[in-house]
Short mmCIF file of C-alpha atoms in Angstrom, two decimals:
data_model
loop_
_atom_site.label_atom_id
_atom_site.label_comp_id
_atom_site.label_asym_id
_atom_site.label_seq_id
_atom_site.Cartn_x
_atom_site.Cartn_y
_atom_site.Cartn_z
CA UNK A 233 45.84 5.91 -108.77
CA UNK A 234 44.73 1.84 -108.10
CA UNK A 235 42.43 0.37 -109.78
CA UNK A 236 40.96 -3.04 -110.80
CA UNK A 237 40.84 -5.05 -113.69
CA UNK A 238 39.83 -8.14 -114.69
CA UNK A 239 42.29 -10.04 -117.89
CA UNK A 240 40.42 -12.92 -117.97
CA UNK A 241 38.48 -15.56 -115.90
CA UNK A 242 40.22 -15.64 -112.38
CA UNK A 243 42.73 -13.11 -113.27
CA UNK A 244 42.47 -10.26 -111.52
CA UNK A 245 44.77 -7.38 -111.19
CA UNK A 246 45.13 -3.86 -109.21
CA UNK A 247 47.23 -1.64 -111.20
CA UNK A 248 48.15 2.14 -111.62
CA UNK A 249 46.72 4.42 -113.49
CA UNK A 250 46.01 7.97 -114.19
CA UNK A 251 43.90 9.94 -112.20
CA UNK A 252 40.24 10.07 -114.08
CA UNK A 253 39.72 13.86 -115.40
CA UNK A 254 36.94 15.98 -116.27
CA UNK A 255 35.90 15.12 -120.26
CA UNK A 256 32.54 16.47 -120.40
CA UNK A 257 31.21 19.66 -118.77
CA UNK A 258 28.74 17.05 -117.15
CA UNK A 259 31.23 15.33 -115.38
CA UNK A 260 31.80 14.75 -111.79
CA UNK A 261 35.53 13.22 -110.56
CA UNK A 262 34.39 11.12 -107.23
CA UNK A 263 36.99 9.81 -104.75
CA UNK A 264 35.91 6.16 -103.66
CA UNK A 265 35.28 5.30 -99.91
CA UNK A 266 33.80 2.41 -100.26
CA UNK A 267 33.08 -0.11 -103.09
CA UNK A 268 32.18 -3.82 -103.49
CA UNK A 269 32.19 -7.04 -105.38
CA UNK A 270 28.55 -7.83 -107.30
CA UNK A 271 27.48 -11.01 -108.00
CA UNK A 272 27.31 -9.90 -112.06
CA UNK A 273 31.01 -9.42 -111.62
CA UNK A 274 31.51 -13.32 -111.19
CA UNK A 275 30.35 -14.28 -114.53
CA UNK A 276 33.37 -12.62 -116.56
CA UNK A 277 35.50 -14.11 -113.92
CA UNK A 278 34.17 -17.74 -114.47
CA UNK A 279 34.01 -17.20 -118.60
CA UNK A 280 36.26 -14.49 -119.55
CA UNK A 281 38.38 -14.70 -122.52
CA UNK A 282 41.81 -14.15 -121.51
CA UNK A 283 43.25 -11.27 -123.77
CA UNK A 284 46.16 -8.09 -123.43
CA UNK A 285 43.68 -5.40 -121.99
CA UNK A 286 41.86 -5.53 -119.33
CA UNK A 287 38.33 -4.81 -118.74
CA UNK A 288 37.67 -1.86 -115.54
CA UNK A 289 35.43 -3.38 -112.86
CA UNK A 290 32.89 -2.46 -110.39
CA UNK A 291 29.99 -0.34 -110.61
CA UNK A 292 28.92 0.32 -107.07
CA UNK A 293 30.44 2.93 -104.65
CA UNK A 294 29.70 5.86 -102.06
CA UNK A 295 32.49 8.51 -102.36
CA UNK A 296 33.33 12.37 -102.17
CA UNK A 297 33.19 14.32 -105.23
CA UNK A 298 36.49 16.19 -105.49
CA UNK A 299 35.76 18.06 -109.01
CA UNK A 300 32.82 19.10 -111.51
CA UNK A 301 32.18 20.02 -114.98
CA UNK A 302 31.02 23.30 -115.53
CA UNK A 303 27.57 22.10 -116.48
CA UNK A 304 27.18 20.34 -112.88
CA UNK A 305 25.35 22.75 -110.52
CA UNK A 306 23.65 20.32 -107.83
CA UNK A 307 27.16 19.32 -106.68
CA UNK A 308 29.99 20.24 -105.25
CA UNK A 309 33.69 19.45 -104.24
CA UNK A 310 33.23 17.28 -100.97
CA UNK A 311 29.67 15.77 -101.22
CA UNK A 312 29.16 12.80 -99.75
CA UNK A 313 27.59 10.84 -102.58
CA UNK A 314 26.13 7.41 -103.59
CA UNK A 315 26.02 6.58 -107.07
CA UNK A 316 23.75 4.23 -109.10
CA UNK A 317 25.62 1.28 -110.83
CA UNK A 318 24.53 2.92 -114.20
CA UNK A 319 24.62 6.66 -114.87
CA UNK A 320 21.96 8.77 -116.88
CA UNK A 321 20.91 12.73 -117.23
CA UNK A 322 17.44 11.66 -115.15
CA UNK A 323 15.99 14.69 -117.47
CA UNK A 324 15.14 12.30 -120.53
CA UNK A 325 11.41 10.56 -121.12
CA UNK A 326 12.89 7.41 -120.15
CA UNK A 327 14.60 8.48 -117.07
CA UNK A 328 11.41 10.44 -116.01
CA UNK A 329 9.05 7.01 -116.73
CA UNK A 330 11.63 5.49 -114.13
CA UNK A 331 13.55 3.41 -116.23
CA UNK A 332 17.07 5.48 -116.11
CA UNK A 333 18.93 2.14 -117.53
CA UNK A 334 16.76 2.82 -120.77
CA UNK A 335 18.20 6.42 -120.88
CA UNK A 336 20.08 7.57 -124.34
CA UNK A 337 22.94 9.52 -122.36
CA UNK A 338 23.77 7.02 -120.08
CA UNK A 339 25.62 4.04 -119.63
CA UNK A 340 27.74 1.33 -117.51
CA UNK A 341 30.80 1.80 -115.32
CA UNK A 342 34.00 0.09 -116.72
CA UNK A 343 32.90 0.60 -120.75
CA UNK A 344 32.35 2.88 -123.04
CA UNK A 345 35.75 5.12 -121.93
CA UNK A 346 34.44 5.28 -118.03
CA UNK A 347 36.58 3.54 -115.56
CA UNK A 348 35.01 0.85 -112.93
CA UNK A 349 34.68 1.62 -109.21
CA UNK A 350 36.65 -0.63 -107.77
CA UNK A 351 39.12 1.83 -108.05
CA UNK A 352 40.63 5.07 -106.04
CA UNK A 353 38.77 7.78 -108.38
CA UNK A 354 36.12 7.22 -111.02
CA UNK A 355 35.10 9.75 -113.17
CA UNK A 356 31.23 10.04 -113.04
CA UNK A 357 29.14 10.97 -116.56
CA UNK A 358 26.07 12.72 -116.14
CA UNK A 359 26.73 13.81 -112.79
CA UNK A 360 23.76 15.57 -111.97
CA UNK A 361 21.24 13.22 -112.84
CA UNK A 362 23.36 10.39 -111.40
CA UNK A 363 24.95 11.23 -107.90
CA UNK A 364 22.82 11.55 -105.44
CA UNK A 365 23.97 13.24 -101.76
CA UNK A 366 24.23 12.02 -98.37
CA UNK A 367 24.44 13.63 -94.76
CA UNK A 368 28.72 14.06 -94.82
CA UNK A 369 27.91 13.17 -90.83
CA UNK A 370 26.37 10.07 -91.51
CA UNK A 371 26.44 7.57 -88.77
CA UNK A 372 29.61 5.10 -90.09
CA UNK A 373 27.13 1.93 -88.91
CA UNK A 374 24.65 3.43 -92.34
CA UNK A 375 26.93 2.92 -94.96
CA UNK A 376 26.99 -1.03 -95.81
CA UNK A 377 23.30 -0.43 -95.99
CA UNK A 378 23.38 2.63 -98.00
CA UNK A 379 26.21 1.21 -100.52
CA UNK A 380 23.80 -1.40 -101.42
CA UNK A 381 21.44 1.24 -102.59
CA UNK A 382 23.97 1.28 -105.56
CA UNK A 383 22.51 -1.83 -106.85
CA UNK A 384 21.67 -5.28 -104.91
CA UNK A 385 19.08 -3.58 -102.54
CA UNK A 386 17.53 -1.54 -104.88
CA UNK A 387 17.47 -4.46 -107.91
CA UNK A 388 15.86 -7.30 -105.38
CA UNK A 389 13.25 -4.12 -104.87
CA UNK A 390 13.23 -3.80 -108.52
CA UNK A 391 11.77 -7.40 -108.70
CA UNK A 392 9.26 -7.43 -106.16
CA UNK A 393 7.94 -3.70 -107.77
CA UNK A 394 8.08 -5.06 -111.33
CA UNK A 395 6.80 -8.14 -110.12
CA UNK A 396 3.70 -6.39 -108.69
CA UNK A 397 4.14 -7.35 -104.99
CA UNK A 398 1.19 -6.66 -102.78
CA UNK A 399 -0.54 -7.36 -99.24
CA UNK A 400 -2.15 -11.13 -100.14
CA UNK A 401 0.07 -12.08 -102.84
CA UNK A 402 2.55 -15.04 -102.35
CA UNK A 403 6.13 -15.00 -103.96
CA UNK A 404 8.80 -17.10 -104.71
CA UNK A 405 12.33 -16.11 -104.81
CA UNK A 406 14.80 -17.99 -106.90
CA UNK A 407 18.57 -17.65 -105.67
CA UNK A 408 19.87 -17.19 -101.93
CA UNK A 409 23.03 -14.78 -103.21
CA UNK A 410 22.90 -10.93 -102.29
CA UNK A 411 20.33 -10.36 -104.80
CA UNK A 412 17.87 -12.79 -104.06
CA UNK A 413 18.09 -12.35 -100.19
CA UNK A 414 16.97 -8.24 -100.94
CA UNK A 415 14.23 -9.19 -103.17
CA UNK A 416 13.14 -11.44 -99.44
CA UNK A 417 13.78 -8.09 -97.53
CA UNK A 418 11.58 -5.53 -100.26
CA UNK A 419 8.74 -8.22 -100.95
CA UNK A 420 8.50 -8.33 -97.20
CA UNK A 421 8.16 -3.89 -97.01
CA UNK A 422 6.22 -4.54 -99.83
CA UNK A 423 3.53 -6.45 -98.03
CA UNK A 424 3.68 -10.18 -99.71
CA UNK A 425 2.18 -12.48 -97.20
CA UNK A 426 3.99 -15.56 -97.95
CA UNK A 427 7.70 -15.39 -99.08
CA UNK A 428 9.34 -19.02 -100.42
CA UNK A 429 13.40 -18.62 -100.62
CA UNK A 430 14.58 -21.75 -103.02
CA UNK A 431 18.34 -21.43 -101.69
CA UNK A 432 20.24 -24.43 -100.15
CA UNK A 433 23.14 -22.66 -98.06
CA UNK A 434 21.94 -22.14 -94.59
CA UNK A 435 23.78 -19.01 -93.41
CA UNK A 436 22.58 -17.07 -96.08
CA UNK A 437 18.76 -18.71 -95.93
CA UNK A 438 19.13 -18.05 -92.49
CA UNK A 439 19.79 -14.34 -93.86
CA UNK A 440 16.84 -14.56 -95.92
CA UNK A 441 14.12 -15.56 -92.74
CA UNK A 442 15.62 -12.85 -90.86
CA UNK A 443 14.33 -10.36 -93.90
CA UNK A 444 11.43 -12.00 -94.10
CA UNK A 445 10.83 -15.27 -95.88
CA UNK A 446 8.25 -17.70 -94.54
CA UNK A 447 9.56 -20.51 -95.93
CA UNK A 448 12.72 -21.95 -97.73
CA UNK A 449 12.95 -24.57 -100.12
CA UNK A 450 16.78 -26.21 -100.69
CA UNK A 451 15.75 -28.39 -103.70
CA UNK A 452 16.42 -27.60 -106.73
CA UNK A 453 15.20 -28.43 -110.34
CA UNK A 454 12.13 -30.36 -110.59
CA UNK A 455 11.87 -31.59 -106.79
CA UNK A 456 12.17 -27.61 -106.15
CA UNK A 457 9.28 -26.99 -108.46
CA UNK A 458 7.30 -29.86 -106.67
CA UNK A 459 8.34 -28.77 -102.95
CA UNK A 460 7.04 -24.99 -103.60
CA UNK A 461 3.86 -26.40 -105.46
CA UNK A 462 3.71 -29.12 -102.66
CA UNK A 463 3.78 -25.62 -100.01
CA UNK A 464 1.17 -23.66 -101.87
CA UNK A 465 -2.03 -26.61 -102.34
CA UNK A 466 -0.30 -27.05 -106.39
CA UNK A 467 -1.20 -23.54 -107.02
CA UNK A 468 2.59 -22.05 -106.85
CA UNK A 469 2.60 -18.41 -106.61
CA UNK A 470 1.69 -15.47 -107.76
CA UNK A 471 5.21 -13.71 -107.92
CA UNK A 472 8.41 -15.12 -108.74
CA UNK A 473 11.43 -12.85 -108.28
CA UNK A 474 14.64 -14.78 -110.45
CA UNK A 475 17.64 -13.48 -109.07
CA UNK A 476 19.88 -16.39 -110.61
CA UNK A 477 20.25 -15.59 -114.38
CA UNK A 478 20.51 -19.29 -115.51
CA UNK A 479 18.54 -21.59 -117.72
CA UNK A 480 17.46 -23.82 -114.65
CA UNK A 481 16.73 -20.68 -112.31
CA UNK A 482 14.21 -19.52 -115.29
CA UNK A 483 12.89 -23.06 -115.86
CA UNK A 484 12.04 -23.17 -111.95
CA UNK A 485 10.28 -19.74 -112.35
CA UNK A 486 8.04 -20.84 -114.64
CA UNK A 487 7.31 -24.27 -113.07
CA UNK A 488 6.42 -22.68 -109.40
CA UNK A 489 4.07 -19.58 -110.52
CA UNK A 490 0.33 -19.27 -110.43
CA UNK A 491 -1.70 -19.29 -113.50
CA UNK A 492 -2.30 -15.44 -113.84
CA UNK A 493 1.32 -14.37 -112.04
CA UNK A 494 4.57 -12.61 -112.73
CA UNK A 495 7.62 -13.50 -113.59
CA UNK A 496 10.28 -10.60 -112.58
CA UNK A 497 13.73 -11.33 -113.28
CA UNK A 498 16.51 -9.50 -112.72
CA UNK A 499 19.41 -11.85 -112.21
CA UNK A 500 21.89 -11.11 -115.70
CA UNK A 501 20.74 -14.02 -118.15
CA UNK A 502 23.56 -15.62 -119.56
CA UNK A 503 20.91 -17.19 -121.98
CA UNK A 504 18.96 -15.18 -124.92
CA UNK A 505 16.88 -18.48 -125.84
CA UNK A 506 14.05 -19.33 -123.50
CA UNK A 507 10.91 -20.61 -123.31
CA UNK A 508 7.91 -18.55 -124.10
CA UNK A 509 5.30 -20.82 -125.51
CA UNK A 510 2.19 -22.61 -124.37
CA UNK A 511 4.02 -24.86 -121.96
CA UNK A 512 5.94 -22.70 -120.45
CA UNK A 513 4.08 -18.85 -120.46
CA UNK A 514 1.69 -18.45 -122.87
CA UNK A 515 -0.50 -21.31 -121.52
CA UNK A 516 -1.11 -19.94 -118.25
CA UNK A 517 -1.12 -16.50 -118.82
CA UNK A 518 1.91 -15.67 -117.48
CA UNK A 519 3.39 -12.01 -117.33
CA UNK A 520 7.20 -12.18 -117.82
CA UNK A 521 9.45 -8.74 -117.32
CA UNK A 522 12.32 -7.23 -114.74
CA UNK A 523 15.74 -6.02 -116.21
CA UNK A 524 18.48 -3.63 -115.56
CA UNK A 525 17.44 -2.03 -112.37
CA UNK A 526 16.79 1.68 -112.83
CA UNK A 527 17.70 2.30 -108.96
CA UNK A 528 18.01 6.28 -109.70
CA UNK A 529 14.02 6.17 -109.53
CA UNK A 530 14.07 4.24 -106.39
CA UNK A 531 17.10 5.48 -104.36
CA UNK A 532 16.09 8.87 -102.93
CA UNK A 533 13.07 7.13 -101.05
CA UNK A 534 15.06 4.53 -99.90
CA UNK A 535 17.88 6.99 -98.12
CA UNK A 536 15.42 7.65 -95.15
CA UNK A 537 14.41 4.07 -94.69
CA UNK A 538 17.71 2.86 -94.17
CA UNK A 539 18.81 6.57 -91.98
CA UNK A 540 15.22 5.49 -90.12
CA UNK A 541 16.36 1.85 -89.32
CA UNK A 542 13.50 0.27 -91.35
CA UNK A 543 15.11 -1.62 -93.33
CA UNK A 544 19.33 -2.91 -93.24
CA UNK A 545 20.13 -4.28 -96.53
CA UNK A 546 23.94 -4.20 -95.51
CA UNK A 547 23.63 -7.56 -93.58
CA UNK A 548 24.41 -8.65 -96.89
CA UNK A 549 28.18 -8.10 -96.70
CA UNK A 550 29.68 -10.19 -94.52
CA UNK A 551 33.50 -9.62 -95.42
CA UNK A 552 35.53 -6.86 -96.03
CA UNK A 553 38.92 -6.22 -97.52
CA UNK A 554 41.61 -3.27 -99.26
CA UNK A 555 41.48 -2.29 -102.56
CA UNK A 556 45.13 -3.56 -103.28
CA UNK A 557 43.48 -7.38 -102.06
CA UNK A 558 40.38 -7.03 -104.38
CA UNK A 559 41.79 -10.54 -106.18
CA UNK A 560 40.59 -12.09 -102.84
CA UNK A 561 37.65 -10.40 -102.45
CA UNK A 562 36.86 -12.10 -105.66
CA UNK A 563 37.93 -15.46 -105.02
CA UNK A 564 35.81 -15.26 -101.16
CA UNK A 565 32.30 -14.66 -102.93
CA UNK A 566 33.25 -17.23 -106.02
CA UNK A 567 34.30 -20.05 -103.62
CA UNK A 568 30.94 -18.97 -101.44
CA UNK A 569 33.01 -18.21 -98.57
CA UNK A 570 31.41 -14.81 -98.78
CA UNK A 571 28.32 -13.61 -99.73
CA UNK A 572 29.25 -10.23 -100.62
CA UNK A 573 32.27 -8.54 -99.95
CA UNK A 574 33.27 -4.63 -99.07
CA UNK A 575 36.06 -3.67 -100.72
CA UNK A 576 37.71 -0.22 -99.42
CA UNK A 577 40.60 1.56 -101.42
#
């Protein structure tokens, strides 16, 4: 079979490999109709060491299962299914608290042994507690917006629910990318009255009014901290969802929120040093959390909202291409000719 992997920054390949196989007797083999490029996926391709093996990529996919484990009874051969970006047994404390990226027998596409799902098969650990069906006669016009229940959807929501969003709170949301524009879209079914996008690429803020925002703010650094204070009377807001993952994104979070707020991050931070002091949090009381998105515990309510038209995350992808020209796929969302891009083996 194809599949994708990245050798270093900018280099990557589709090659052939074996068919995935059943390992464990919680296993699921899943045949992939549809995958995509994540924003995460750009930073190895900016900073990746170049080296002999390459790493297996992509983590987010809708397929048909075409073989279980003998341990996998809530499945069978030609499911429709979507998966989470990270598998887990949902049976463990963690998984049942909702935090299934916390859970001790799960784990990551593309590591650990498991191939990545940009790929033609992936084989699928903890099956049961991962995969989760769909109607097989699911209208075809449902499935952009379902495969982002694999991960950007379900992380912006993520955000805004870690980040306490409520009917007459205000929020800011740092980072116009996929990520950012879905924390706009489930802050706005959450009920914030005021939404501020800080993004500076009109089609995609464009994206972001359309799903909700009230305002958008294309400055950046400290004249973006200024603008959103300048919006909310020098108050800033209650909620700031960071969808970035850089030093400056985290530096604007804590310069635009209210004395009291949240910050929720869940853009990757390519940082472990940050600011936590009396300037920064500790001053103002500031409540700082978000992480891996544990989208098992939000993914089976989600299903009938997009089935129900409430909500159509998949205006997020706005190009499309075949497995075999994944490399470009790549190169369309780096180069922001894309803002996220289907990729179909």
């Amino acid at each position: 079979m194809r599949a994708t992997f990245m050798y270093g920054a900018g280099d990557v390949r589709v090659e052939e490999v074996a068919d995935p196989t059943i390992v464990e007797p919680t296993d699921a083999i899943v045949r992939v109709t549809m995958a995509c490029v994540c924003g995460s996926d750009l930073h190895p391709y900016h900073s990746m060491s170049a080296g002999p093996t390459g790493s297996p990529m992509g983590h987010e996919f809708i397929g048909v299962v075409e073989e279980v484990g003998g341990a996998v009874s809530n499945l069978k051969p030609g499911d429709l299914v979507i998966s989470p970006f990270a598998y887990s047994d949902n049976t463990c404390p963690f998984c049942r608290e909702g935090f299934h990226t916390a859970c001790p027998h799960g784990g990551f596409y593309g590591a650990d042994g498991v191939g990545g799902a940009q790929a033609e098969r992936v084989r699928v650990p903890q099956a049961s507690g991962t995969l989760v069906t769909i109607p097989a006669d699911v209208d075809e016009k449902f499935l952009p917006s379902l495969l982002t229940l694999s991960d950007v959807y379900l992380t912006g929501y993520h955000a805004a629910h870690m980040g306490r969003v409520a009917p007459g709170k205000s929020v800011t949301v740092i980072g116009d990318g996929a990520v950012g524009l879905s924390a706009v879209l489930a802050a706005k079914q959450l009920g914030a009255d005021r939404i501020v996008l800080m993004g500076r690429h009109s089609d995609r803020t464009d994206l972001g009014r359309a799903f909700g925002a009230t305002d958008v703010v294309p400055e950046r650094g400290a004249d973006g901290v200024a603008k959103v204070l300048e919006l909310t009377g020098g108050d800033g807001t209650h909620v700031v969802l960071e969808a970035v993952g850089h030093m400056p994104a985290y530096e604007q979070a804590y310069g635009v929120v209210r004395s009291g707020g949240v910050i929720s991050r869940v853009g990757v931070p390519q940082y472990e040093k940050a600011p936590v002091g009396f300037g920064s949090l500790f001053g103002r009381n500031i409540t700082l959390n978000g992480g891996p998105a544990p989208v098992r515990a939000y993914i089976e309510a989600a299903i009938p909202q997009v089935l129900g038209g409430e909500i159509d995350p998949g205006r997020v992808f706005d190009a499309e291409t075949s497995l075999d020209d994944v490399a470009e796929a790549y190169r369309l969302m780096d180069s922001r000719e894309a803002l996220k891009v289907i990729v179909r083996p």
